[in-house]
Amino acid sequence: MAELRELYQQVILDHNRAPRNFRVLEDFNREAKGDNPLCGDKIAVQVRVEDGVIADIGFQGSGCAISKASTSLMTDAVKGMTIGDATKLFGRFHAMVTGQDRNPDRKTLGKLAAFGGVREFPARVKCASLAWHTLKAALEGAGQPVSTE
Ligand code: ZN
């Protein structure tokens, strides 16, 4: 178990150091901003949706390692997914980080399972889920900034 935890830590460190899709998307049709004042995490997510599929996604922002790595891993995970599948994945991720699902399906979650340990740190749950709430707002076209408060 300790080895697994170390592996997960590596995933988070890697994505914090070299975040994927960390760029302004030039050609997008959905956008939302997310704010976690408790920690100071701020992100902006742009999505290009084509025929109900997340064709491309980019993000900018600043925050702690957890929020940055989570946003990076999220963009990697949902790119190419239908909106329905991305919403389902958010449900699984949310259940994992909040501890509602104590035995998350690692196969479905893939690298996202790296955030399984977050449930031990309630203050960090918001850091890990900010990206997903922001994506949801973008896909729903709410246009309102998301705050975890
Ligand atoms: Zn944070």
Coordinates of C-alpha atoms and ligand atoms in Angstrom, one line a residue:
M1 CA 0.0 0.0 0.0
A2 CA 2.9 2.3 0.8
E3 CA 4.3 1.7 -2.7
L4 CA 0.9 2.5 -4.3
R5 CA 0.7 5.8 -2.3
E6 CA 4.2 6.7 -3.5
L7 CA 3.3 6.0 -7.1
Y8 CA 0.2 8.2 -6.7
Q9 CA 2.3 10.9 -5.2
Q10 CA 4.6 10.7 -8.3
V11 CA 1.6 11.2 -10.6
I12 CA 0.5 14.3 -8.7
L13 CA 4.0 15.8 -8.6
D14 CA 4.5 15.1 -12.2
H15 CA 1.3 16.8 -13.2
N16 CA 2.0 19.7 -10.9
R17 CA 5.4 20.2 -12.4
A18 CA 4.4 19.7 -16.0
P19 CA 0.6 20.3 -16.3
R20 CA -1.1 18.9 -19.4
N21 CA -3.3 21.2 -21.6
F22 CA -2.0 24.2 -19.6
R23 CA -2.8 26.7 -22.3
V24 CA -5.4 29.1 -23.6
L25 CA -7.6 27.4 -26.1
E26 CA -7.9 29.6 -29.1
D27 CA -10.9 27.9 -30.5
F28 CA -13.5 27.1 -27.8
N29 CA -17.3 27.3 -27.3
R30 CA -17.5 26.7 -23.5
E31 CA -15.7 28.4 -20.7
A32 CA -15.9 28.8 -16.9
K33 CA -13.8 30.1 -14.1
G34 CA -13.4 28.4 -10.7
D35 CA -12.3 29.8 -7.4
N36 CA -11.4 28.0 -4.2
P37 CA -10.9 30.9 -1.7
L38 CA -10.2 28.6 1.2
C39 CA -6.9 27.7 -0.4
G40 CA -6.4 30.4 -3.1
D41 CA -6.8 28.2 -6.1
K42 CA -8.1 30.0 -9.2
I43 CA -8.6 28.3 -12.6
A44 CA -10.1 29.0 -16.0
V45 CA -11.2 26.2 -18.3
Q46 CA -12.0 26.4 -21.9
V47 CA -13.6 23.6 -23.9
R48 CA -14.3 23.0 -27.5
V49 CA -17.4 20.8 -27.7
E50 CA -18.1 19.1 -31.1
D51 CA -21.2 16.9 -31.5
G52 CA -21.5 16.3 -27.8
V53 CA -17.8 15.3 -27.5
I54 CA -15.1 17.2 -25.6
A55 CA -12.8 17.7 -28.7
D56 CA -10.3 19.9 -26.9
I57 CA -9.7 21.5 -23.5
G58 CA -7.3 23.9 -22.0
F59 CA -6.8 25.6 -18.6
Q60 CA -4.9 28.4 -16.9
G61 CA -4.6 29.3 -13.3
S62 CA -2.6 29.2 -10.2
G63 CA -3.0 27.3 -7.0
C64 CA -1.7 24.5 -4.8
A65 CA -0.1 21.3 -6.2
I66 CA -3.3 19.3 -5.7
S67 CA -5.6 21.7 -7.6
K68 CA -3.1 22.1 -10.5
A69 CA -2.4 18.4 -10.8
S70 CA -6.1 17.6 -10.5
T71 CA -7.0 20.0 -13.3
S72 CA -4.2 18.7 -15.5
L73 CA -5.3 15.1 -14.9
M74 CA -8.9 16.0 -15.5
T75 CA -8.2 17.6 -18.9
D76 CA -6.2 14.5 -19.9
A77 CA -9.0 12.2 -18.8
V78 CA -12.0 13.9 -20.4
K79 CA -10.5 14.9 -23.7
G80 CA -12.3 12.9 -26.4
M81 CA -15.1 11.9 -24.0
T82 CA -18.8 12.6 -24.5
I83 CA -20.3 15.1 -22.1
G84 CA -22.3 12.2 -20.6
D85 CA -19.2 10.1 -19.9
A86 CA -17.3 13.1 -18.5
T87 CA -20.3 13.8 -16.2
K88 CA -20.3 10.2 -15.0
L89 CA -16.6 10.3 -14.4
F90 CA -17.0 13.4 -12.3
G91 CA -19.6 11.5 -10.2
R92 CA -17.1 8.7 -9.6
F93 CA -14.3 11.1 -8.8
H94 CA -16.4 13.1 -6.5
A95 CA -17.6 10.0 -4.6
M96 CA -13.9 8.9 -4.2
V97 CA -12.5 12.2 -2.9
T98 CA -15.4 12.8 -0.5
G99 CA -15.1 9.3 0.8
Q100 CA -18.7 8.2 -0.2
D101 CA -17.1 5.5 -2.3
R102 CA -14.4 3.8 -0.2
N103 CA -13.6 1.3 -2.8
P104 CA -13.4 3.2 -6.0
D105 CA -13.0 1.4 -9.3
R106 CA -9.3 2.1 -10.2
K107 CA -9.8 0.7 -13.7
T108 CA -12.4 3.4 -14.6
L109 CA -10.6 6.2 -12.7
G110 CA -7.1 5.4 -14.1
K111 CA -4.6 8.0 -12.9
L112 CA -7.4 9.9 -11.2
A113 CA -7.3 7.3 -8.5
A114 CA -4.1 9.2 -7.4
F115 CA -6.5 11.5 -5.5
G116 CA -8.1 8.7 -3.5
G117 CA -6.0 9.7 -0.4
V118 CA -7.5 13.2 -0.5
R119 CA -10.6 12.0 1.5
E120 CA -8.4 11.9 4.6
F121 CA -7.9 15.7 4.2
P122 CA -11.3 17.5 4.1
A123 CA -9.7 20.9 3.3
R124 CA -8.1 19.3 0.2
V125 CA -11.3 17.9 -1.2
K126 CA -12.1 21.3 -2.6
C127 CA -8.7 21.6 -4.2
A128 CA -9.1 18.3 -5.9
S129 CA -12.7 18.8 -7.1
L130 CA -12.4 22.5 -8.2
A131 CA -11.4 21.5 -11.7
W132 CA -14.4 19.2 -12.1
H133 CA -16.9 21.7 -10.8
T134 CA -15.5 24.3 -13.2
L135 CA -15.7 21.8 -16.1
K136 CA -19.3 21.1 -15.2
A137 CA -20.2 24.8 -15.2
A138 CA -18.5 25.2 -18.6
L139 CA -20.4 22.3 -20.1
E140 CA -23.7 23.5 -18.7
G141 CA -22.9 26.9 -20.1
A142 CA -23.8 28.6 -16.8
G143 CA -21.3 31.3 -17.4
Q144 CA -21.2 32.1 -13.7
P145 CA -17.9 31.8 -11.9
V146 CA -17.8 28.7 -9.7
S147 CA -16.8 29.1 -6.0
T148 CA -16.3 26.2 -3.7
E149 CA -17.7 28.4 -0.9
Ligands
ZN1 ZN -5.7 24.1 -3.1

